[in-house]
PDB file of C-alpha atoms in Angstrom:
ATOM      1  CA  MET A   1     -19.249  33.344  27.502  1.00  0.00           C
ATOM      2  CA  ALA A   2     -19.479  33.842  23.739  1.00  0.00           C
ATOM      3  CA  ARG A   3     -17.859  31.178  21.606  1.00  0.00           C
ATOM      4  CA  LYS A   4     -14.778  32.341  19.714  1.00  0.00           C
ATOM      5  CA  PRO A   5     -15.342  32.431  15.941  1.00  0.00           C
ATOM      6  CA  GLU A   6     -12.209  30.318  15.443  1.00  0.00           C
ATOM      7  CA  VAL A   7     -10.392  27.794  17.624  1.00  0.00           C
ATOM      8  CA  GLN A   8      -6.904  26.403  17.146  1.00  0.00           C
ATOM      9  CA  ILE A   9      -6.982  22.686  17.960  1.00  0.00           C
ATOM     10  CA  LEU A  10      -4.378  21.423  20.430  1.00  0.00           C
ATOM     11  CA  ASN A  11      -2.089  18.407  19.814  1.00  0.00           C
ATOM     12  CA  PRO A  12      -2.125  18.489  16.002  1.00  0.00           C
ATOM     13  CA  PRO A  13      -0.263  15.851  13.964  1.00  0.00           C
ATOM     14  CA  SER A  14       3.508  16.305  13.616  1.00  0.00           C
ATOM     15  CA  ASP A  15       3.583  16.005   9.804  1.00  0.00           C
ATOM     16  CA  VAL A  16       1.412  17.048   6.843  1.00  0.00           C
ATOM     17  CA  ILE A  17      -2.334  16.776   7.542  1.00  0.00           C
ATOM     18  CA  SER A  18      -3.803  14.897   4.584  1.00  0.00           C
ATOM     19  CA  SER A  19      -7.504  14.936   5.450  1.00  0.00           C
ATOM     20  CA  VAL A  20     -10.019  16.353   7.933  1.00  0.00           C
ATOM     21  CA  LYS A  21     -13.564  14.955   8.217  1.00  0.00           C
ATOM     22  CA  PHE A  22     -16.376  15.855  10.613  1.00  0.00           C
ATOM     23  CA  ALA A  23     -18.411  13.001  12.059  1.00  0.00           C
ATOM     24  CA  PRO A  24     -21.948  12.624  10.674  1.00  0.00           C
ATOM     25  CA  LYS A  25     -24.607  14.962  12.104  1.00  0.00           C
ATOM     26  CA  THR A  26     -22.293  16.801  14.518  1.00  0.00           C
ATOM     27  CA  ASN A  27     -19.713  19.563  14.573  1.00  0.00           C
ATOM     28  CA  GLN A  28     -18.110  18.169  17.747  1.00  0.00           C
ATOM     29  CA  PHE A  29     -15.958  15.277  16.502  1.00  0.00           C
ATOM     30  CA  LEU A  30     -13.274  15.588  13.837  1.00  0.00           C
ATOM     31  CA  LEU A  31     -11.234  12.803  12.241  1.00  0.00           C
ATOM     32  CA  VAL A  32      -7.762  13.786  11.001  1.00  0.00           C
ATOM     33  CA  SER A  33      -5.246  11.738   8.987  1.00  0.00           C
ATOM     34  CA  SER A  34      -1.580  12.622   8.592  1.00  0.00           C
ATOM     35  CA  TRP A  35       1.770  11.803   7.050  1.00  0.00           C
ATOM     36  CA  ASP A  36       2.947  11.136  10.639  1.00  0.00           C
ATOM     37  CA  THR A  37       1.121   7.739  10.149  1.00  0.00           C
ATOM     38  CA  SER A  38      -1.640   8.612  12.647  1.00  0.00           C
ATOM     39  CA  VAL A  39      -5.407   8.957  12.426  1.00  0.00           C
ATOM     40  CA  ARG A  40      -6.722  11.152  15.251  1.00  0.00           C
ATOM     41  CA  LEU A  41     -10.146  11.867  16.695  1.00  0.00           C
ATOM     42  CA  TYR A  42     -10.628  15.314  18.236  1.00  0.00           C
ATOM     43  CA  ASP A  43     -13.434  16.626  20.389  1.00  0.00           C
ATOM     44  CA  VAL A  44     -13.335  20.176  19.029  1.00  0.00           C
ATOM     45  CA  VAL A  45     -15.916  21.536  21.516  1.00  0.00           C
ATOM     46  CA  ASN A  46     -13.643  20.644  24.449  1.00  0.00           C
ATOM     47  CA  ASN A  47     -10.450  20.999  22.354  1.00  0.00           C
ATOM     48  CA  THR A  48      -9.111  17.584  23.282  1.00  0.00           C
ATOM     49  CA  LEU A  49      -7.467  14.745  21.388  1.00  0.00           C
ATOM     50  CA  ARG A  50      -9.804  11.867  22.216  1.00  0.00           C
ATOM     51  CA  HIS A  51      -8.008   9.014  20.501  1.00  0.00           C
ATOM     52  CA  LYS A  52      -5.393   8.101  17.907  1.00  0.00           C
ATOM     53  CA  PHE A  53      -4.334   4.977  16.062  1.00  0.00           C
ATOM     54  CA  PHE A  54      -1.645   4.266  13.501  1.00  0.00           C
ATOM     55  CA  HIS A  55      -0.875   2.862  10.080  1.00  0.00           C
ATOM     56  CA  THR A  56       2.640   1.667   9.224  1.00  0.00           C
ATOM     57  CA  SER A  57       3.139   4.505   6.686  1.00  0.00           C
ATOM     58  CA  PRO A  58       1.727   7.984   6.003  1.00  0.00           C
ATOM     59  CA  VAL A  59      -2.090   8.102   5.883  1.00  0.00           C
ATOM     60  CA  LEU A  60      -3.541   9.903   2.835  1.00  0.00           C
ATOM     61  CA  ASP A  61      -7.282   9.907   3.600  1.00  0.00           C
ATOM     62  CA  CYS A  62      -9.900   8.978   6.196  1.00  0.00           C
ATOM     63  CA  ALA A  63     -13.691   8.882   6.446  1.00  0.00           C
ATOM     64  CA  PHE A  64     -16.503   8.043   8.859  1.00  0.00           C
ATOM     65  CA  LEU A  65     -18.799   5.103   8.058  1.00  0.00           C
ATOM     66  CA  ASP A  66     -21.059   6.102  10.958  1.00  0.00           C
ATOM     67  CA  SER A  67     -20.514   7.976  14.214  1.00  0.00           C
ATOM     68  CA  VAL A  68     -18.073   5.383  15.609  1.00  0.00           C
ATOM     69  CA  LYS A  69     -16.588   3.454  12.662  1.00  0.00           C
ATOM     70  CA  THR A  70     -13.901   4.850  10.378  1.00  0.00           C
ATOM     71  CA  VAL A  71     -11.961   3.831   7.295  1.00  0.00           C
ATOM     72  CA  SER A  72      -8.499   5.063   6.344  1.00  0.00           C
ATOM     73  CA  GLY A  73      -5.818   4.356   3.756  1.00  0.00           C
ATOM     74  CA  GLY A  74      -2.374   5.497   2.710  1.00  0.00           C
ATOM     75  CA  LEU A  75       1.136   4.636   1.585  1.00  0.00           C
ATOM     76  CA  ASP A  76       1.053   1.176   3.215  1.00  0.00           C
ATOM     77  CA  ASN A  77      -1.509   0.239   0.459  1.00  0.00           C
ATOM     78  CA  THR A  78      -3.854  -0.976   3.225  1.00  0.00           C
ATOM     79  CA  VAL A  79      -7.498  -0.115   3.851  1.00  0.00           C
ATOM     80  CA  LYS A  80      -8.079  -0.061   7.602  1.00  0.00           C
ATOM     81  CA  LEU A  81     -11.410  -0.191   9.444  1.00  0.00           C
ATOM     82  CA  TYR A  82     -11.395   1.130  12.995  1.00  0.00           C
ATOM     83  CA  ASP A  83     -14.045   1.192  15.713  1.00  0.00           C
ATOM     84  CA  LEU A  84     -13.578   4.266  17.926  1.00  0.00           C
ATOM     85  CA  ASN A  85     -15.654   2.736  20.739  1.00  0.00           C
ATOM     86  CA  THR A  86     -14.058  -0.695  21.034  1.00  0.00           C
ATOM     87  CA  HIS A  87     -10.648   0.340  19.572  1.00  0.00           C
ATOM     88  CA  ILE A  88     -10.763  -2.777  17.396  1.00  0.00           C
ATOM     89  CA  GLU A  89      -9.038  -2.406  14.043  1.00  0.00           C
ATOM     90  CA  HIS A  90      -9.424  -4.586  10.986  1.00  0.00           C
ATOM     91  CA  ASN A  91      -7.365  -4.542   7.800  1.00  0.00           C
ATOM     92  CA  LEU A  92     -10.063  -4.716   5.158  1.00  0.00           C
ATOM     93  CA  GLY A  93      -7.681  -5.417   2.282  1.00  0.00           C
ATOM     94  CA  THR A  94      -5.069  -3.835   0.040  1.00  0.00           C
ATOM     95  CA  HIS A  95      -4.394  -2.102  -3.252  1.00  0.00           C
ATOM     96  CA  ASP A  96      -1.248  -2.647  -5.336  1.00  0.00           C
ATOM     97  CA  ALA A  97      -0.112   0.932  -4.635  1.00  0.00           C
ATOM     98  CA  ALA A  98      -0.945   3.755  -2.216  1.00  0.00           C
ATOM     99  CA  VAL A  99      -4.571   4.327  -1.232  1.00  0.00           C
ATOM    100  CA  LYS A 100      -5.153   7.998  -2.070  1.00  0.00           C
ATOM    101  CA  CYS A 101      -8.917   8.364  -1.359  1.00  0.00           C
ATOM    102  CA  VAL A 102     -11.506   6.718   0.862  1.00  0.00           C
ATOM    103  CA  GLU A 103     -15.253   7.460   0.833  1.00  0.00           C
ATOM    104  CA  TYR A 104     -18.317   5.931   2.427  1.00  0.00           C
ATOM    105  CA  ALA A 105     -21.063   5.334  -0.158  1.00  0.00           C
ATOM    106  CA  SER A 106     -24.235   5.213   1.944  1.00  0.00           C
ATOM    107  CA  MET A 107     -26.492   4.369  -0.995  1.00  0.00           C
ATOM    108  CA  VAL A 108     -24.802   0.993  -1.525  1.00  0.00           C
ATOM    109  CA  ASN A 109     -23.644   0.725   2.105  1.00  0.00           C
ATOM    110  CA  GLY A 110     -20.127   0.287   0.796  1.00  0.00           C
ATOM    111  CA  ILE A 111     -16.641   1.723   1.123  1.00  0.00           C
ATOM    112  CA  LEU A 112     -14.928   3.161  -1.940  1.00  0.00           C
ATOM    113  CA  THR A 113     -11.134   3.361  -2.155  1.00  0.00           C
ATOM    114  CA  GLY A 114      -9.169   5.010  -4.950  1.00  0.00           C
ATOM    115  CA  SER A 115      -5.525   4.168  -5.509  1.00  0.00           C
ATOM    116  CA  TRP A 116      -2.371   5.050  -7.408  1.00  0.00           C
ATOM    117  CA  ASP A 117      -2.668   1.474  -8.771  1.00  0.00           C
ATOM    118  CA  ARG A 118      -5.226   3.027 -11.216  1.00  0.00           C
ATOM    119  CA  THR A 119      -8.273   1.305  -9.715  1.00  0.00           C
ATOM    120  CA  VAL A 120     -11.223   2.063  -7.483  1.00  0.00           C
ATOM    121  CA  LYS A 121     -12.360  -0.773  -5.219  1.00  0.00           C
ATOM    122  CA  LEU A 122     -15.767  -1.214  -3.619  1.00  0.00           C
ATOM    123  CA  TRP A 123     -15.825  -3.000  -0.258  1.00  0.00           C
ATOM    124  CA  ASP A 124     -18.673  -4.446   1.757  1.00  0.00           C
ATOM    125  CA  GLY A 125     -18.047  -3.136   5.285  1.00  0.00           C
ATOM    126  CA  ARG A 126     -20.237  -5.728   7.000  1.00  0.00           C
ATOM    127  CA  GLU A 127     -18.894  -8.760   5.162  1.00  0.00           C
ATOM    128  CA  LYS A 128     -15.436  -7.141   5.196  1.00  0.00           C
ATOM    129  CA  GLU A 129     -14.616  -8.083   1.624  1.00  0.00           C
ATOM    130  CA  CYS A 130     -13.897  -6.474  -1.740  1.00  0.00           C
ATOM    131  CA  VAL A 131     -16.921  -6.745  -4.031  1.00  0.00           C
ATOM    132  CA  GLY A 132     -15.506  -5.005  -7.104  1.00  0.00           C
ATOM    133  CA  THR A 133     -12.349  -3.577  -8.690  1.00  0.00           C
ATOM    134  CA  TYR A 134     -12.770  -0.941 -11.396  1.00  0.00           C
ATOM    135  CA  GLU A 135     -10.024   0.224 -13.755  1.00  0.00           C
ATOM    136  CA  GLN A 136      -9.832   4.011 -14.025  1.00  0.00           C
ATOM    137  CA  SER A 137      -8.812   4.291 -17.678  1.00  0.00           C
ATOM    138  CA  ALA A 138      -5.066   3.994 -16.955  1.00  0.00           C
ATOM    139  CA  GLY A 139      -4.946   6.988 -14.603  1.00  0.00           C
ATOM    140  CA  LYS A 140      -3.824   7.053 -10.969  1.00  0.00           C
ATOM    141  CA  VAL A 141      -6.682   8.138  -8.726  1.00  0.00           C
ATOM    142  CA  TYR A 142      -5.908  11.622  -7.360  1.00  0.00           C
ATOM    143  CA  SER A 143      -9.307  12.538  -5.971  1.00  0.00           C
ATOM    144  CA  MET A 144     -12.863  11.201  -5.886  1.00  0.00           C
ATOM    145  CA  SER A 145     -16.246  12.199  -4.575  1.00  0.00           C
ATOM    146  CA  CYS A 146     -19.581  10.421  -4.367  1.00  0.00           C
ATOM    147  CA  ILE A 147     -23.106  11.597  -3.737  1.00  0.00           C
ATOM    148  CA  GLU A 148     -25.874   8.977  -3.611  1.00  0.00           C
ATOM    149  CA  GLU A 149     -25.384   6.805  -6.751  1.00  0.00           C
ATOM    150  CA  ARG A 150     -22.985   9.199  -8.501  1.00  0.00           C
ATOM    151  CA  LEU A 151     -19.206   8.729  -8.253  1.00  0.00           C
ATOM    152  CA  VAL A 152     -16.705  11.140  -9.804  1.00  0.00           C
ATOM    153  CA  VAL A 153     -13.044  10.097 -10.096  1.00  0.00           C
ATOM    154  CA  ALA A 154     -10.269  12.519 -11.110  1.00  0.00           C
ATOM    155  CA  THR A 155      -7.069  10.903 -12.364  1.00  0.00           C
ATOM    156  CA  SER A 156      -3.427  11.711 -12.977  1.00  0.00           C
ATOM    157  CA  ASP A 157      -3.865  12.040 -16.745  1.00  0.00           C
ATOM    158  CA  ARG A 158      -6.348  14.942 -16.326  1.00  0.00           C
ATOM    159  CA  LYS A 159      -9.327  12.685 -16.948  1.00  0.00           C
ATOM    160  CA  VAL A 160     -12.603  12.682 -15.021  1.00  0.00           C
ATOM    161  CA  LEU A 161     -14.597   9.447 -14.912  1.00  0.00           C
ATOM    162  CA  ILE A 162     -18.268   9.512 -13.960  1.00  0.00           C
ATOM    163  CA  TRP A 163     -19.755   6.283 -12.576  1.00  0.00           C
ATOM    164  CA  ASP A 164     -23.154   5.047 -11.401  1.00  0.00           C
ATOM    165  CA  LEU A 165     -22.673   2.933  -8.255  1.00  0.00           C
ATOM    166  CA  ARG A 166     -25.714   0.818  -9.156  1.00  0.00           C
ATOM    167  CA  HIS A 167     -24.184  -0.252 -12.517  1.00  0.00           C
ATOM    168  CA  MET A 168     -20.413  -0.456 -12.181  1.00  0.00           C
ATOM    169  CA  SER A 169     -19.744  -2.637 -15.245  1.00  0.00           C
ATOM    170  CA  ASN A 170     -18.465   0.503 -16.999  1.00  0.00           C
ATOM    171  CA  TYR A 171     -18.246   4.246 -16.399  1.00  0.00           C
ATOM    172  CA  ILE A 172     -21.054   6.464 -17.712  1.00  0.00           C
ATOM    173  CA  GLU A 173     -18.698   9.034 -19.154  1.00  0.00           C
ATOM    174  CA  ARG A 174     -15.024   9.883 -19.434  1.00  0.00           C
ATOM    175  CA  ARG A 175     -14.217  13.574 -19.710  1.00  0.00           C
ATOM    176  CA  GLU A 176     -11.075  15.578 -20.215  1.00  0.00           C
ATOM    177  CA  SER A 177     -10.488  17.986 -17.322  1.00  0.00           C
ATOM    178  CA  SER A 178     -11.349  21.537 -18.337  1.00  0.00           C
ATOM    179  CA  LEU A 179      -8.273  22.664 -16.366  1.00  0.00           C
ATOM    180  CA  LYS A 180      -4.960  22.529 -18.215  1.00  0.00           C
ATOM    181  CA  TYR A 181      -2.877  21.392 -15.257  1.00  0.00           C
ATOM    182  CA  GLN A 182      -2.816  18.529 -12.760  1.00  0.00           C
ATOM    183  CA  THR A 183      -6.016  17.997 -10.759  1.00  0.00           C
ATOM    184  CA  ARG A 184      -5.800  18.420  -7.002  1.00  0.00           C
ATOM    185  CA  THR A 185      -9.325  17.720  -5.810  1.00  0.00           C
ATOM    186  CA  VAL A 186     -12.894  17.088  -6.971  1.00  0.00           C
ATOM    187  CA  ARG A 187     -16.161  17.442  -4.989  1.00  0.00           C
ATOM    188  CA  CYS A 188     -19.760  16.747  -6.058  1.00  0.00           C
ATOM    189  CA  PHE A 189     -22.427  19.431  -5.636  1.00  0.00           C
ATOM    190  CA  PRO A 190     -24.793  18.562  -2.756  1.00  0.00           C
ATOM    191  CA  ASN A 191     -27.699  18.876  -5.262  1.00  0.00           C
ATOM    192  CA  LYS A 192     -26.134  16.182  -7.519  1.00  0.00           C
ATOM    193  CA  GLU A 193     -26.097  18.446 -10.601  1.00  0.00           C
ATOM    194  CA  GLY A 194     -22.341  18.389 -11.105  1.00  0.00           C
ATOM    195  CA  TYR A 195     -18.943  18.795  -9.483  1.00  0.00           C
ATOM    196  CA  VAL A 196     -16.249  21.325  -8.693  1.00  0.00           C
ATOM    197  CA  MET A 197     -12.596  20.557  -9.328  1.00  0.00           C
ATOM    198  CA  SER A 198      -9.333  22.389  -8.739  1.00  0.00           C
ATOM    199  CA  SER A 199      -5.815  22.288 -10.126  1.00  0.00           C
ATOM    200  CA  ILE A 200      -2.237  23.093  -9.136  1.00  0.00           C
ATOM    201  CA  GLU A 201      -2.472  26.241 -11.270  1.00  0.00           C
ATOM    202  CA  GLY A 202      -4.739  28.444  -9.125  1.00  0.00           C
ATOM    203  CA  ARG A 203      -7.946  27.540 -10.927  1.00  0.00           C
ATOM    204  CA  VAL A 204     -11.331  26.020 -10.122  1.00  0.00           C
ATOM    205  CA  ALA A 205     -13.910  24.627 -12.580  1.00  0.00           C
ATOM    206  CA  LEU A 206     -17.653  24.012 -12.150  1.00  0.00           C
ATOM    207  CA  GLU A 207     -18.931  21.190 -14.338  1.00  0.00           C
ATOM    208  CA  TYR A 208     -22.412  19.737 -14.871  1.00  0.00           C
ATOM    209  CA  PHE A 209     -23.398  16.092 -15.388  1.00  0.00           C
ATOM    210  CA  ASN A 210     -26.277  16.791 -17.786  1.00  0.00           C
ATOM    211  CA  PRO A 211     -24.815  16.509 -21.319  1.00  0.00           C
ATOM    212  CA  SER A 212     -27.445  18.750 -22.955  1.00  0.00           C
ATOM    213  CA  PRO A 213     -26.094  21.973 -24.543  1.00  0.00           C
ATOM    214  CA  GLU A 214     -28.106  24.282 -22.267  1.00  0.00           C
ATOM    215  CA  TRP A 215     -26.585  22.640 -19.169  1.00  0.00           C
ATOM    216  CA  GLN A 216     -23.094  22.509 -20.639  1.00  0.00           C
ATOM    217  CA  LYS A 217     -23.355  26.247 -21.351  1.00  0.00           C
ATOM    218  CA  LYS A 218     -23.456  26.851 -17.587  1.00  0.00           C
ATOM    219  CA  LYS A 219     -20.029  25.382 -16.896  1.00  0.00           C
ATOM    220  CA  PHE A 220     -17.168  27.757 -16.215  1.00  0.00           C
ATOM    221  CA  ALA A 221     -13.714  28.011 -14.639  1.00  0.00           C
ATOM    222  CA  PHE A 222     -12.147  30.837 -12.675  1.00  0.00           C
ATOM    223  CA  LYS A 223      -8.759  31.888 -11.342  1.00  0.00           C
ATOM    224  CA  CYS A 224      -8.169  32.041  -7.592  1.00  0.00           C
ATOM    225  CA  HIS A 225      -5.438  31.696  -4.951  1.00  0.00           C
ATOM    226  CA  ARG A 226      -3.079  34.013  -6.818  1.00  0.00           C
ATOM    227  CA  LEU A 227      -1.107  36.933  -5.380  1.00  0.00           C
ATOM    228  CA  LYS A 228       0.477  39.823  -7.244  1.00  0.00           C
ATOM    229  CA  GLN A 229       3.850  40.887  -5.868  1.00  0.00           C
ATOM    230  CA  ASN A 230       6.025  43.487  -7.641  1.00  0.00           C
ATOM    231  CA  GLU A 231       4.012  43.078 -10.836  1.00  0.00           C
ATOM    232  CA  ILE A 232       4.646  39.321 -10.818  1.00  0.00           C
ATOM    233  CA  GLU A 233       1.671  37.023 -10.276  1.00  0.00           C
ATOM    234  CA  GLN A 234       2.372  34.145  -7.908  1.00  0.00           C
ATOM    235  CA  ILE A 235       0.108  31.189  -8.720  1.00  0.00           C
ATOM    236  CA  TYR A 236      -0.695  28.619  -6.028  1.00  0.00           C
ATOM    237  CA  PRO A 237      -2.251  25.134  -6.066  1.00  0.00           C
ATOM    238  CA  VAL A 238      -5.850  24.868  -4.872  1.00  0.00           C
ATOM    239  CA  ASN A 239      -5.553  21.850  -2.571  1.00  0.00           C
ATOM    240  CA  ALA A 240      -8.950  21.606  -0.911  1.00  0.00           C
ATOM    241  CA  ILE A 241     -12.662  22.108  -1.594  1.00  0.00           C
ATOM    242  CA  SER A 242     -15.609  21.578   0.746  1.00  0.00           C
ATOM    243  CA  PHE A 243     -19.311  22.252   0.152  1.00  0.00           C
ATOM    244  CA  HIS A 244     -21.731  23.868   2.567  1.00  0.00           C
ATOM    245  CA  ASN A 245     -24.606  21.346   2.547  1.00  0.00           C
ATOM    246  CA  VAL A 246     -27.294  23.904   3.378  1.00  0.00           C
ATOM    247  CA  TYR A 247     -26.430  26.817   1.061  1.00  0.00           C
ATOM    248  CA  HIS A 248     -24.466  24.863  -1.601  1.00  0.00           C
ATOM    249  CA  THR A 249     -21.693  27.443  -1.461  1.00  0.00           C
ATOM    250  CA  PHE A 250     -18.159  26.055  -1.177  1.00  0.00           C
ATOM    251  CA  ALA A 251     -14.810  26.765   0.434  1.00  0.00           C
ATOM    252  CA  THR A 252     -11.464  26.488  -1.331  1.00  0.00           C
ATOM    253  CA  GLY A 253      -8.050  26.320   0.331  1.00  0.00           C
ATOM    254  CA  GLY A 254      -4.771  27.041  -1.401  1.00  0.00           C
ATOM    255  CA  SER A 255      -1.020  26.938  -0.970  1.00  0.00           C
ATOM    256  CA  ASP A 256      -1.212  30.734  -0.565  1.00  0.00           C
ATOM    257  CA  GLY A 257      -2.493  30.085   2.974  1.00  0.00           C
ATOM    258  CA  PHE A 258      -5.951  31.504   2.282  1.00  0.00           C
ATOM    259  CA  VAL A 259      -9.478  30.085   2.521  1.00  0.00           C
ATOM    260  CA  ASN A 260     -12.147  31.580   0.239  1.00  0.00           C
ATOM    261  CA  ILE A 261     -15.912  30.959   0.251  1.00  0.00           C
ATOM    262  CA  TRP A 262     -17.627  31.007  -3.153  1.00  0.00           C
ATOM    263  CA  ASP A 263     -21.150  31.185  -4.477  1.00  0.00           C
ATOM    264  CA  GLY A 264     -20.501  29.156  -7.622  1.00  0.00           C
ATOM    265  CA  PHE A 265     -23.979  29.483  -9.049  1.00  0.00           C
ATOM    266  CA  ASN A 266     -23.829  33.294  -8.992  1.00  0.00           C
ATOM    267  CA  LYS A 267     -20.091  33.410  -9.783  1.00  0.00           C
ATOM    268  CA  LYS A 268     -19.212  35.422  -6.680  1.00  0.00           C
ATOM    269  CA  ARG A 269     -16.653  35.252  -3.911  1.00  0.00           C
ATOM    270  CA  LEU A 270     -18.495  35.702  -0.607  1.00  0.00           C
ATOM    271  CA  CYS A 271     -15.479  36.177   1.664  1.00  0.00           C
ATOM    272  CA  GLN A 272     -11.836  35.460   2.351  1.00  0.00           C
ATOM    273  CA  PHE A 273     -10.570  34.587   5.820  1.00  0.00           C
ATOM    274  CA  HIS A 274      -7.270  35.808   7.278  1.00  0.00           C
ATOM    275  CA  MET A 275      -3.982  34.308   6.056  1.00  0.00           C
ATOM    276  CA  TYR A 276      -3.150  31.014   7.800  1.00  0.00           C
ATOM    277  CA  ASP A 277       0.205  29.635   8.976  1.00  0.00           C
ATOM    278  CA  SER A 278       1.007  27.710   5.796  1.00  0.00           C
ATOM    279  CA  SER A 279      -0.681  25.964   2.849  1.00  0.00           C
ATOM    280  CA  ILE A 280      -4.270  24.825   3.332  1.00  0.00           C
ATOM    281  CA  SER A 281      -4.062  21.039   2.883  1.00  0.00           C
ATOM    282  CA  SER A 282      -7.646  20.003   3.700  1.00  0.00           C
ATOM    283  CA  LEU A 283     -11.059  21.533   4.466  1.00  0.00           C
ATOM    284  CA  CYS A 284     -14.340  20.113   5.734  1.00  0.00           C
ATOM    285  CA  PHE A 285     -17.660  21.719   6.574  1.00  0.00           C
ATOM    286  CA  SER A 286     -19.714  20.015   9.269  1.00  0.00           C
ATOM    287  CA  GLU A 287     -22.947  18.487   7.992  1.00  0.00           C
ATOM    288  CA  ASP A 288     -25.055  21.445   9.199  1.00  0.00           C
ATOM    289  CA  GLY A 289     -22.571  23.974   7.796  1.00  0.00           C
ATOM    290  CA  SER A 290     -21.968  25.627  11.182  1.00  0.00           C
ATOM    291  CA  ALA A 291     -18.256  24.782  11.380  1.00  0.00           C
ATOM    292  CA  LEU A 292     -15.368  24.559   8.921  1.00  0.00           C
ATOM    293  CA  ALA A 293     -12.283  22.481   9.767  1.00  0.00           C
ATOM    294  CA  ILE A 294      -9.104  23.974   8.284  1.00  0.00           C
ATOM    295  CA  ALA A 295      -5.827  22.026   8.092  1.00  0.00           C
ATOM    296  CA  CYS A 296      -2.593  23.920   7.430  1.00  0.00           C
ATOM    297  CA  SER A 297       0.530  22.047   6.362  1.00  0.00           C
ATOM    298  CA  TYR A 298       3.659  23.100   4.543  1.00  0.00           C
ATOM    299  CA  MET A 299       3.839  20.764   1.528  1.00  0.00           C
ATOM    300  CA  ASP A 300       7.351  21.444   0.198  1.00  0.00           C
ATOM    301  CA  GLU A 301       6.140  23.963  -2.385  1.00  0.00           C
ATOM    302  CA  ALA A 302       9.089  26.369  -2.083  1.00  0.00           C
ATOM    303  CA  GLU A 303      12.532  25.719  -3.588  1.00  0.00           C
ATOM    304  CA  THR A 304      14.040  26.430  -0.176  1.00  0.00           C
ATOM    305  CA  PRO A 305      11.987  25.660   2.938  1.00  0.00           C
ATOM    306  CA  PRO A 306      10.888  28.691   4.970  1.00  0.00           C
ATOM    307  CA  GLU A 307      12.621  29.492   8.251  1.00  0.00           C
ATOM    308  CA  PRO A 308      11.392  28.558  10.782  1.00  0.00           C
ATOM    309  CA  TYR A 309       9.884  25.440   9.208  1.00  0.00           C
ATOM    310  CA  PRO A 310       6.067  25.675   9.524  1.00  0.00           C
ATOM    311  CA  GLU A 311       4.525  23.108  11.866  1.00  0.00           C
ATOM    312  CA  PRO A 312       1.128  21.646  10.880  1.00  0.00           C
ATOM    313  CA  THR A 313      -1.803  23.448  12.503  1.00  0.00           C
ATOM    314  CA  LEU A 314      -5.508  22.714  12.747  1.00  0.00           C
ATOM    315  CA  TYR A 315      -8.384  25.167  13.169  1.00  0.00           C
ATOM    316  CA  VAL A 316     -12.147  24.999  13.453  1.00  0.00           C
ATOM    317  CA  ARG A 317     -13.941  28.138  12.336  1.00  0.00           C
ATOM    318  CA  TYR A 318     -17.554  28.687  13.341  1.00  0.00           C
ATOM    319  CA  VAL A 319     -18.731  30.368  10.176  1.00  0.00           C
ATOM    320  CA  SER A 320     -21.445  33.028  10.074  1.00  0.00           C
ATOM    321  CA  GLU A 321     -24.389  33.122   7.734  1.00  0.00           C
ATOM    322  CA  GLN A 322     -22.890  36.244   6.196  1.00  0.00           C
ATOM    323  CA  GLU A 323     -19.765  34.280   5.227  1.00  0.00           C
ATOM    324  CA  THR A 324     -21.566  31.284   3.709  1.00  0.00           C
ATOM    325  CA  ARG A 325     -25.000  32.325   2.464  1.00  0.00           C
ATOM    326  CA  PRO A 326     -25.450  33.389  -1.179  1.00  0.00           C
ATOM    327  CA  LYS A 327     -26.006  37.153  -1.436  1.00  0.00           C
TER     328      LYS A 327
END
């Protein structure tokens, strides 16, 4: 029997889905964090909820350290390690405010956590201790992304801080966001040349690390996730970005309920999927680029909530080469 191009995952969280992450080197296992205080592991091939565990407050992000160990953080200010095999959990430590982002930095074998307390912390997962706290220039951490030694942190005051994980005594560079409005998410290019970031005002920017004028000439921003109705343009936040590791194209998800795939280097949109149930709150390509996890959650954008109130939903789309490969 042919596999369906898209599967709706059963037993989704009961509140906003904050993050979806595929396990390393597979498109079978998906980790999902939610405002319902749970972190869930799904087997998407068999469409089953394999396991779930809880924080004491909404969970804002989660990540795999390897195929069985995870890290998660949220509004309880706590960074939690969890072993999916033994079901042993360990509170690694805390921030002074909510933990907004968690990432595994394989190059330094460490865990990075970004918080609304305006710091990023680096943790040693084996020793289970904090090995560094780094001020983020007075901005709350809204999003961060790391690739090898490079860490990019986007903050509440529309700043972007670029760090080298091997020399964390100070950031390499502090930039102003090229987008006029609040940053939603930032993701590093798989080729380490730069990053893509999005804002609440239906815009995405491609930026390059290399400060030379010929590289800086390549940077650009574009409008997306906007709908014209009766001559009025509705502008939606772009909440999620995920890169295809093979083709270096990327997906964006917006509060318009759409997912687009872009070829950023050739400035082209490759495709747009059908409209989803509500806002796209998180996206994640599997490591081989064969599957895209899509989380839909109504995030209180409208002045009056829609009727009936949209329940969170979760999909895995098995993307085709046509949808993801640069033309």
